[in-house]
Amino acid sequence: MTKKVPRGSWVEIKKIVLEPGSRAPQVPEDTARVPLEMRIKGYLTSPAAKGDEVEIRTVIGNRYEGVLHDSDPSYDHKYGKPVPELITIGEELKQILSADGGE
Amino acid sequence: MMSANNYEELMARRNEIMKKAVGIDYEKFRKDELVFDYDKMMNEAGYDLDEVREIQKEAGVGRTPLLELENLTALARELAPPGKGARIFLKDEAANPSGSYKPRRASVSVYHAQKEGYPGVVAATSGNYGAAVASQANIRGLDSIIVQEVYDSAGRGQPEILEKGRKCEAYGAEVLQLTVGPELFYTFLQVLEDTGFFNASLYTPFGIAGVETLGYEIVDEIRKREGIEPAAVICTNAGGGNLTGTARGLKKAGAEKTRVIGASVDLSGLHMASDEDFNRKSFTTGHTGFGIPFATWPDRADVPINAARALRYMDRYLTVTQGEVFYITEALARLEGLERGPAGNTSLAPALSLAQELDKEEIIVVQETEYTGAGKHPISQLNFARGMGVEVKRGHPEEESPGENIIIPERPGQIEGIDLDLDSIRISYLEKAVEKSGITSVDQNYLDFLAREVNLKPDETRKLIEKNLDVELDL
């Protein structure tokens, strides 16, 4: 049995705004092939499992319906590994500036 | 929320929805199918400089530090011929409440929305502007909704936009995050219609008036400190509002000789509405994918007449590569102790080469910075690019091909702002103006208007039209 996400949880829903056949006429072919989707975060108004049709209430009180996509949606964007192409730039520049003692 | 609407049906109601949501009757400023009174629109619909200064003072916006970049200036002088190497100054706009120059733009709209009794504000933006609107809305006790283009169809979010989405949420905005496509505007219209909120568009007279203080402060402070006026002010250019507002502020401060230079990251070859191209770029604003279409036809925005009209004010338009902006971002941190950007540093990259063209006694002002952090930082962007199969390496910026690779320059002397041909941009504007208005001949009245639009004398404009356009001249 799928575990239910309790009512009041902070969640993210997904909904399709436009299906592939109803995209704007000017979009390129690769975009026209896929739906326009929207994600919104808010409080779940009744218990549900991921993938269920649900309703949320947003921080400013609006209500939206969509498919429950995630609970406690996390911010995963990060820095990642150091970038070798950037690391040495500072020293290179300092060397240029100190080469003839500047002005 | 989100009443179901067919795309065409909703788009057909756009003017009616827009009018309610910005409260400006744009028809008042139109004279005929081509001409409108730009100055009247800016004067009557907007706020004057003193009012804007007061509004911004209340909201903690503006009067940011103007920093002299002595080490980058020294670097430019190492690379420049004798006697050349202008002093480079930087307006540290990251010091504004939400970390970019955008609160200048948001502050007036949010003030106006509150004054007119709107319950909240909506903005369609992928970026710093959303955070600025949300932050200003909090100061004035209004709700905010931000509509963003964030994900490709595989659900991969652009790290810079994910960060800016997080920031909007940190300010308590309701954030609607969309996949790629120009139909963001459709969702935006739907939100306006459903909520009755104010359209805090980037392109109203309010937004542009808000940026005028930036140009004004630059001139005022350089004059007080150095007794001269800047030879050039470089503005990152996307939709045109940053450049337009700054240039108007420079003029209001009486700096008639200061050259206004636009700068954009070169993203030529990438389609801005393409799902596949979306995550092959490292810059989500300040690039040619906005800069050129908006310069050649400003009236593609979310208001009937765009108050951001860069071509009216631009003296020169330079492009730089993504790799050059990452390089200069690193240089700014390592030589000047300022970790900012990268998108806000778009205009800093060509400042290094421009300084080498100008005399030592002259001053160049780079007019913005923005906050940085996970997602926005060059390290985040370059790791993301690598993950998308974009090659990252040191080399000559000329080798950069947007979407294929990012070339970090080997030496600072390789950084060079490349001039775009302003006349071809002007011709493109003139062609669109004729086409969209449906006029069949250009009389003196039309010529005078078009000349103002492209920042040339009527005679020069006439020559461009004669040589390049298929339209009669009736002078």
mmCIF file with all atom_site columns, C-alpha atoms in Angstrom, chain B residues 154-288:
data_model
loop_
_atom_site.group_PDB
_atom_site.id
_atom_site.type_symbol
_atom_site.label_atom_id
_atom_site.label_alt_id
_atom_site.label_comp_id
_atom_site.label_asym_id
_atom_site.label_entity_id
_atom_site.label_seq_id
_atom_site.pdbx_PDB_ins_code
_atom_site.Cartn_x
_atom_site.Cartn_y
_atom_site.Cartn_z
_atom_site.occupancy
_atom_site.B_iso_or_equiv
_atom_site.pdbx_formal_charge
_atom_site.auth_seq_id
_atom_site.auth_comp_id
_atom_site.auth_asym_id
_atom_site.auth_atom_id
_atom_site.pdbx_PDB_model_num
ATOM 1   C CA . ALA B 1 154 ? 12.559 15.937 -19.028 1.00 0.00 ? 154 ALA B CA 1
ATOM 2   C CA . GLY B 1 155 ? 11.970 17.871 -15.794 1.00 0.00 ? 155 GLY B CA 1
ATOM 3   C CA . ARG B 1 156 ? 15.487 19.328 -15.643 1.00 0.00 ? 156 ARG B CA 1
ATOM 4   C CA . GLY B 1 157 ? 15.424 22.797 -14.112 1.00 0.00 ? 157 GLY B CA 1
ATOM 5   C CA . GLN B 1 158 ? 17.872 25.482 -15.223 1.00 0.00 ? 158 GLN B CA 1
ATOM 6   C CA . PRO B 1 159 ? 19.954 25.970 -12.031 1.00 0.00 ? 159 PRO B CA 1
ATOM 7   C CA . GLU B 1 160 ? 19.891 29.755 -12.205 1.00 0.00 ? 160 GLU B CA 1
ATOM 8   C CA . ILE B 1 161 ? 16.102 29.806 -12.475 1.00 0.00 ? 161 ILE B CA 1
ATOM 9   C CA . LEU B 1 162 ? 15.723 27.185 -9.740  1.00 0.00 ? 162 LEU B CA 1
ATOM 10  C CA . GLU B 1 163 ? 17.697 29.492 -7.471  1.00 0.00 ? 163 GLU B CA 1
ATOM 11  C CA . LYS B 1 164 ? 15.629 32.493 -8.421  1.00 0.00 ? 164 LYS B CA 1
ATOM 12  C CA . GLY B 1 165 ? 12.465 30.461 -7.868  1.00 0.00 ? 165 GLY B CA 1
ATOM 13  C CA . ARG B 1 166 ? 13.735 29.570 -4.415  1.00 0.00 ? 166 ARG B CA 1
ATOM 14  C CA . LYS B 1 167 ? 14.368 33.236 -3.715  1.00 0.00 ? 167 LYS B CA 1
ATOM 15  C CA . CYS B 1 168 ? 10.833 34.193 -4.801  1.00 0.00 ? 168 CYS B CA 1
ATOM 16  C CA . GLU B 1 169 ? 9.479  31.517 -2.457  1.00 0.00 ? 169 GLU B CA 1
ATOM 17  C CA . ALA B 1 170 ? 11.734 32.804 0.314   1.00 0.00 ? 170 ALA B CA 1
ATOM 18  C CA . TYR B 1 171 ? 9.855  36.102 0.006   1.00 0.00 ? 171 TYR B CA 1
ATOM 19  C CA . GLY B 1 172 ? 6.528  34.258 0.204   1.00 0.00 ? 172 GLY B CA 1
ATOM 20  C CA . ALA B 1 173 ? 5.493  34.520 -3.417  1.00 0.00 ? 173 ALA B CA 1
ATOM 21  C CA . GLU B 1 174 ? 3.261  31.946 -5.056  1.00 0.00 ? 174 GLU B CA 1
ATOM 22  C CA . VAL B 1 175 ? 5.515  30.637 -7.816  1.00 0.00 ? 175 VAL B CA 1
ATOM 23  C CA . LEU B 1 176 ? 4.065  28.970 -10.908 1.00 0.00 ? 176 LEU B CA 1
ATOM 24  C CA . GLN B 1 177 ? 6.878  27.040 -12.566 1.00 0.00 ? 177 GLN B CA 1
ATOM 25  C CA . LEU B 1 178 ? 6.427  26.109 -16.208 1.00 0.00 ? 178 LEU B CA 1
ATOM 26  C CA . THR B 1 179 ? 8.176  24.063 -18.826 1.00 0.00 ? 179 THR B CA 1
ATOM 27  C CA . VAL B 1 180 ? 9.641  25.748 -21.924 1.00 0.00 ? 180 VAL B CA 1
ATOM 28  C CA . GLY B 1 181 ? 7.419  27.775 -24.196 1.00 0.00 ? 181 GLY B CA 1
ATOM 29  C CA . PRO B 1 182 ? 6.144  31.238 -25.030 1.00 0.00 ? 182 PRO B CA 1
ATOM 30  C CA . GLU B 1 183 ? 2.724  30.177 -23.736 1.00 0.00 ? 183 GLU B CA 1
ATOM 31  C CA . LEU B 1 184 ? 3.977  31.327 -20.355 1.00 0.00 ? 184 LEU B CA 1
ATOM 32  C CA . PHE B 1 185 ? 2.176  34.471 -21.428 1.00 0.00 ? 185 PHE B CA 1
ATOM 33  C CA . TYR B 1 186 ? -1.060 32.489 -21.722 1.00 0.00 ? 186 TYR B CA 1
ATOM 34  C CA . THR B 1 187 ? -0.714 31.263 -18.130 1.00 0.00 ? 187 THR B CA 1
ATOM 35  C CA . PHE B 1 188 ? 0.153  34.795 -17.068 1.00 0.00 ? 188 PHE B CA 1
ATOM 36  C CA . LEU B 1 189 ? -3.020 36.197 -18.673 1.00 0.00 ? 189 LEU B CA 1
ATOM 37  C CA . GLN B 1 190 ? -5.058 33.499 -16.993 1.00 0.00 ? 190 GLN B CA 1
ATOM 38  C CA . VAL B 1 191 ? -3.628 34.414 -13.591 1.00 0.00 ? 191 VAL B CA 1
ATOM 39  C CA . LEU B 1 192 ? -4.373 38.100 -14.157 1.00 0.00 ? 192 LEU B CA 1
ATOM 40  C CA . GLU B 1 193 ? -7.933 37.310 -15.162 1.00 0.00 ? 193 GLU B CA 1
ATOM 41  C CA . ASP B 1 194 ? -8.528 34.910 -12.259 1.00 0.00 ? 194 ASP B CA 1
ATOM 42  C CA . THR B 1 195 ? -6.987 37.068 -9.518  1.00 0.00 ? 195 THR B CA 1
ATOM 43  C CA . GLY B 1 196 ? -7.558 40.698 -10.533 1.00 0.00 ? 196 GLY B CA 1
ATOM 44  C CA . PHE B 1 197 ? -3.980 41.361 -9.439  1.00 0.00 ? 197 PHE B CA 1
ATOM 45  C CA . PHE B 1 198 ? -1.851 44.163 -10.874 1.00 0.00 ? 198 PHE B CA 1
ATOM 46  C CA . ASN B 1 199 ? 0.397  43.318 -13.827 1.00 0.00 ? 199 ASN B CA 1
ATOM 47  C CA . ALA B 1 200 ? 3.815  44.364 -12.507 1.00 0.00 ? 200 ALA B CA 1
ATOM 48  C CA . SER B 1 201 ? 5.140  44.186 -16.049 1.00 0.00 ? 201 SER B CA 1
ATOM 49  C CA . LEU B 1 202 ? 8.794  44.976 -16.658 1.00 0.00 ? 202 LEU B CA 1
ATOM 50  C CA . TYR B 1 203 ? 7.714  47.150 -19.551 1.00 0.00 ? 203 TYR B CA 1
ATOM 51  C CA . THR B 1 204 ? 5.260  49.727 -18.172 1.00 0.00 ? 204 THR B CA 1
ATOM 52  C CA . PRO B 1 205 ? 6.232  53.390 -17.685 1.00 0.00 ? 205 PRO B CA 1
ATOM 53  C CA . PHE B 1 206 ? 6.391  52.551 -13.936 1.00 0.00 ? 206 PHE B CA 1
ATOM 54  C CA . GLY B 1 207 ? 9.091  49.955 -14.411 1.00 0.00 ? 207 GLY B CA 1
ATOM 55  C CA . ILE B 1 208 ? 11.204 52.135 -16.656 1.00 0.00 ? 208 ILE B CA 1
ATOM 56  C CA . ALA B 1 209 ? 10.827 55.250 -14.484 1.00 0.00 ? 209 ALA B CA 1
ATOM 57  C CA . GLY B 1 210 ? 12.147 53.137 -11.621 1.00 0.00 ? 210 GLY B CA 1
ATOM 58  C CA . VAL B 1 211 ? 15.462 52.581 -13.414 1.00 0.00 ? 211 VAL B CA 1
ATOM 59  C CA . GLU B 1 212 ? 15.992 56.275 -14.160 1.00 0.00 ? 212 GLU B CA 1
ATOM 60  C CA . THR B 1 213 ? 17.355 56.775 -10.646 1.00 0.00 ? 213 THR B CA 1
ATOM 61  C CA . LEU B 1 214 ? 20.199 54.392 -11.509 1.00 0.00 ? 214 LEU B CA 1
ATOM 62  C CA . GLY B 1 215 ? 21.452 56.560 -14.375 1.00 0.00 ? 215 GLY B CA 1
ATOM 63  C CA . TYR B 1 216 ? 20.898 59.687 -12.313 1.00 0.00 ? 216 TYR B CA 1
ATOM 64  C CA . GLU B 1 217 ? 22.857 58.396 -9.301  1.00 0.00 ? 217 GLU B CA 1
ATOM 65  C CA . ILE B 1 218 ? 25.803 57.402 -11.520 1.00 0.00 ? 218 ILE B CA 1
ATOM 66  C CA . VAL B 1 219 ? 26.195 60.872 -13.013 1.00 0.00 ? 219 VAL B CA 1
ATOM 67  C CA . ASP B 1 220 ? 25.570 62.629 -9.727  1.00 0.00 ? 220 ASP B CA 1
ATOM 68  C CA . GLU B 1 221 ? 28.196 60.612 -7.873  1.00 0.00 ? 221 GLU B CA 1
ATOM 69  C CA . ILE B 1 222 ? 30.891 60.622 -10.584 1.00 0.00 ? 222 ILE B CA 1
ATOM 70  C CA . ARG B 1 223 ? 30.475 64.390 -10.892 1.00 0.00 ? 223 ARG B CA 1
ATOM 71  C CA . LYS B 1 224 ? 30.801 64.908 -7.145  1.00 0.00 ? 224 LYS B CA 1
ATOM 72  C CA . ARG B 1 225 ? 33.803 62.604 -6.782  1.00 0.00 ? 225 ARG B CA 1
ATOM 73  C CA . GLU B 1 226 ? 35.707 63.218 -10.017 1.00 0.00 ? 226 GLU B CA 1
ATOM 74  C CA . GLY B 1 227 ? 34.364 66.480 -11.392 1.00 0.00 ? 227 GLY B CA 1
ATOM 75  C CA . ILE B 1 228 ? 33.610 64.936 -14.771 1.00 0.00 ? 228 ILE B CA 1
ATOM 76  C CA . GLU B 1 229 ? 30.901 62.885 -16.434 1.00 0.00 ? 229 GLU B CA 1
ATOM 77  C CA . PRO B 1 230 ? 31.356 59.246 -17.449 1.00 0.00 ? 230 PRO B CA 1
ATOM 78  C CA . ALA B 1 231 ? 32.533 58.780 -21.036 1.00 0.00 ? 231 ALA B CA 1
ATOM 79  C CA . ALA B 1 232 ? 30.451 55.632 -21.278 1.00 0.00 ? 232 ALA B CA 1
ATOM 80  C CA . VAL B 1 233 ? 27.928 53.650 -19.276 1.00 0.00 ? 233 VAL B CA 1
ATOM 81  C CA . ILE B 1 234 ? 27.588 49.976 -20.180 1.00 0.00 ? 234 ILE B CA 1
ATOM 82  C CA . CYS B 1 235 ? 24.245 48.293 -19.577 1.00 0.00 ? 235 CYS B CA 1
ATOM 83  C CA . THR B 1 236 ? 23.447 44.608 -19.845 1.00 0.00 ? 236 THR B CA 1
ATOM 84  C CA . ASN B 1 237 ? 20.704 44.391 -22.436 1.00 0.00 ? 237 ASN B CA 1
ATOM 85  C CA . ALA B 1 238 ? 17.845 41.909 -22.654 1.00 0.00 ? 238 ALA B CA 1
ATOM 86  C CA . GLY B 1 239 ? 14.338 43.326 -22.925 1.00 0.00 ? 239 GLY B CA 1
ATOM 87  C CA . GLY B 1 240 ? 15.737 46.854 -23.110 1.00 0.00 ? 240 GLY B CA 1
ATOM 88  C CA . GLY B 1 241 ? 14.408 48.280 -19.849 1.00 0.00 ? 241 GLY B CA 1
ATOM 89  C CA . ASN B 1 242 ? 17.711 48.408 -18.015 1.00 0.00 ? 242 ASN B CA 1
ATOM 90  C CA . LEU B 1 243 ? 19.331 50.375 -20.816 1.00 0.00 ? 243 LEU B CA 1
ATOM 91  C CA . THR B 1 244 ? 16.300 52.604 -21.492 1.00 0.00 ? 244 THR B CA 1
ATOM 92  C CA . GLY B 1 245 ? 15.778 53.579 -17.865 1.00 0.00 ? 245 GLY B CA 1
ATOM 93  C CA . THR B 1 246 ? 19.470 54.154 -17.208 1.00 0.00 ? 246 THR B CA 1
ATOM 94  C CA . ALA B 1 247 ? 19.872 56.260 -20.347 1.00 0.00 ? 247 ALA B CA 1
ATOM 95  C CA . ARG B 1 248 ? 16.848 58.386 -19.431 1.00 0.00 ? 248 ARG B CA 1
ATOM 96  C CA . GLY B 1 249 ? 18.358 58.921 -15.982 1.00 0.00 ? 249 GLY B CA 1
ATOM 97  C CA . LEU B 1 250 ? 21.690 59.969 -17.506 1.00 0.00 ? 250 LEU B CA 1
ATOM 98  C CA . LYS B 1 251 ? 19.866 62.528 -19.629 1.00 0.00 ? 251 LYS B CA 1
ATOM 99  C CA . LYS B 1 252 ? 17.826 63.774 -16.680 1.00 0.00 ? 252 LYS B CA 1
ATOM 100 C CA . ALA B 1 253 ? 21.121 64.354 -14.848 1.00 0.00 ? 253 ALA B CA 1
ATOM 101 C CA . GLY B 1 254 ? 22.284 66.374 -17.855 1.00 0.00 ? 254 GLY B CA 1
ATOM 102 C CA . ALA B 1 255 ? 25.010 63.981 -19.051 1.00 0.00 ? 255 ALA B CA 1
ATOM 103 C CA . GLU B 1 256 ? 24.372 64.539 -22.730 1.00 0.00 ? 256 GLU B CA 1
ATOM 104 C CA . LYS B 1 257 ? 27.772 63.322 -23.924 1.00 0.00 ? 257 LYS B CA 1
ATOM 105 C CA . THR B 1 258 ? 27.916 60.048 -21.998 1.00 0.00 ? 258 THR B CA 1
ATOM 106 C CA . ARG B 1 259 ? 27.724 57.184 -24.490 1.00 0.00 ? 259 ARG B CA 1
ATOM 107 C CA . VAL B 1 260 ? 25.172 54.488 -23.728 1.00 0.00 ? 260 VAL B CA 1
ATOM 108 C CA . ILE B 1 261 ? 26.467 51.059 -24.604 1.00 0.00 ? 261 ILE B CA 1
ATOM 109 C CA . GLY B 1 262 ? 24.408 47.881 -24.574 1.00 0.00 ? 262 GLY B CA 1
ATOM 110 C CA . ALA B 1 263 ? 25.996 44.500 -23.875 1.00 0.00 ? 263 ALA B CA 1
ATOM 111 C CA . SER B 1 264 ? 24.528 41.030 -24.357 1.00 0.00 ? 264 SER B CA 1
ATOM 112 C CA . VAL B 1 265 ? 25.831 37.487 -24.153 1.00 0.00 ? 265 VAL B CA 1
ATOM 113 C CA . ASP B 1 266 ? 25.982 36.002 -27.627 1.00 0.00 ? 266 ASP B CA 1
ATOM 114 C CA . LEU B 1 267 ? 23.596 33.038 -27.792 1.00 0.00 ? 267 LEU B CA 1
ATOM 115 C CA . SER B 1 268 ? 23.193 33.047 -31.561 1.00 0.00 ? 268 SER B CA 1
ATOM 116 C CA . GLY B 1 269 ? 22.082 29.711 -32.939 1.00 0.00 ? 269 GLY B CA 1
ATOM 117 C CA . LEU B 1 270 ? 19.981 28.738 -29.920 1.00 0.00 ? 270 LEU B CA 1
ATOM 118 C CA . HIS B 1 271 ? 16.189 28.943 -30.283 1.00 0.00 ? 271 HIS B CA 1
ATOM 119 C CA . MET B 1 272 ? 14.639 30.558 -27.215 1.00 0.00 ? 272 MET B CA 1
ATOM 120 C CA . ALA B 1 273 ? 11.378 28.569 -27.454 1.00 0.00 ? 273 ALA B CA 1
ATOM 121 C CA . SER B 1 274 ? 13.095 25.249 -28.059 1.00 0.00 ? 274 SER B CA 1
ATOM 122 C CA . ASP B 1 275 ? 12.712 22.543 -25.430 1.00 0.00 ? 275 ASP B CA 1
ATOM 123 C CA . GLU B 1 276 ? 16.038 20.985 -26.504 1.00 0.00 ? 276 GLU B CA 1
ATOM 124 C CA . ASP B 1 277 ? 18.029 24.243 -26.589 1.00 0.00 ? 277 ASP B CA 1
ATOM 125 C CA . PHE B 1 278 ? 16.637 25.497 -23.274 1.00 0.00 ? 278 PHE B CA 1
ATOM 126 C CA . ASN B 1 279 ? 19.209 23.819 -21.032 1.00 0.00 ? 279 ASN B CA 1
ATOM 127 C CA . ARG B 1 280 ? 22.123 24.202 -23.441 1.00 0.00 ? 280 ARG B CA 1
ATOM 128 C CA . LYS B 1 281 ? 22.670 27.805 -22.391 1.00 0.00 ? 281 LYS B CA 1
ATOM 129 C CA . SER B 1 282 ? 24.237 29.130 -19.182 1.00 0.00 ? 282 SER B CA 1
ATOM 130 C CA . PHE B 1 283 ? 22.600 32.551 -19.274 1.00 0.00 ? 283 PHE B CA 1
ATOM 131 C CA . THR B 1 284 ? 18.873 32.959 -18.844 1.00 0.00 ? 284 THR B CA 1
ATOM 132 C CA . THR B 1 285 ? 18.826 36.708 -19.389 1.00 0.00 ? 285 THR B CA 1
ATOM 133 C CA . GLY B 1 286 ? 21.068 39.490 -20.699 1.00 0.00 ? 286 GLY B CA 1
ATOM 134 C CA . HIS B 1 287 ? 21.547 37.567 -23.903 1.00 0.00 ? 287 HIS B CA 1
ATOM 135 C CA . THR B 1 288 ? 21.002 38.157 -27.613 1.00 0.00 ? 288 THR B CA 1
#
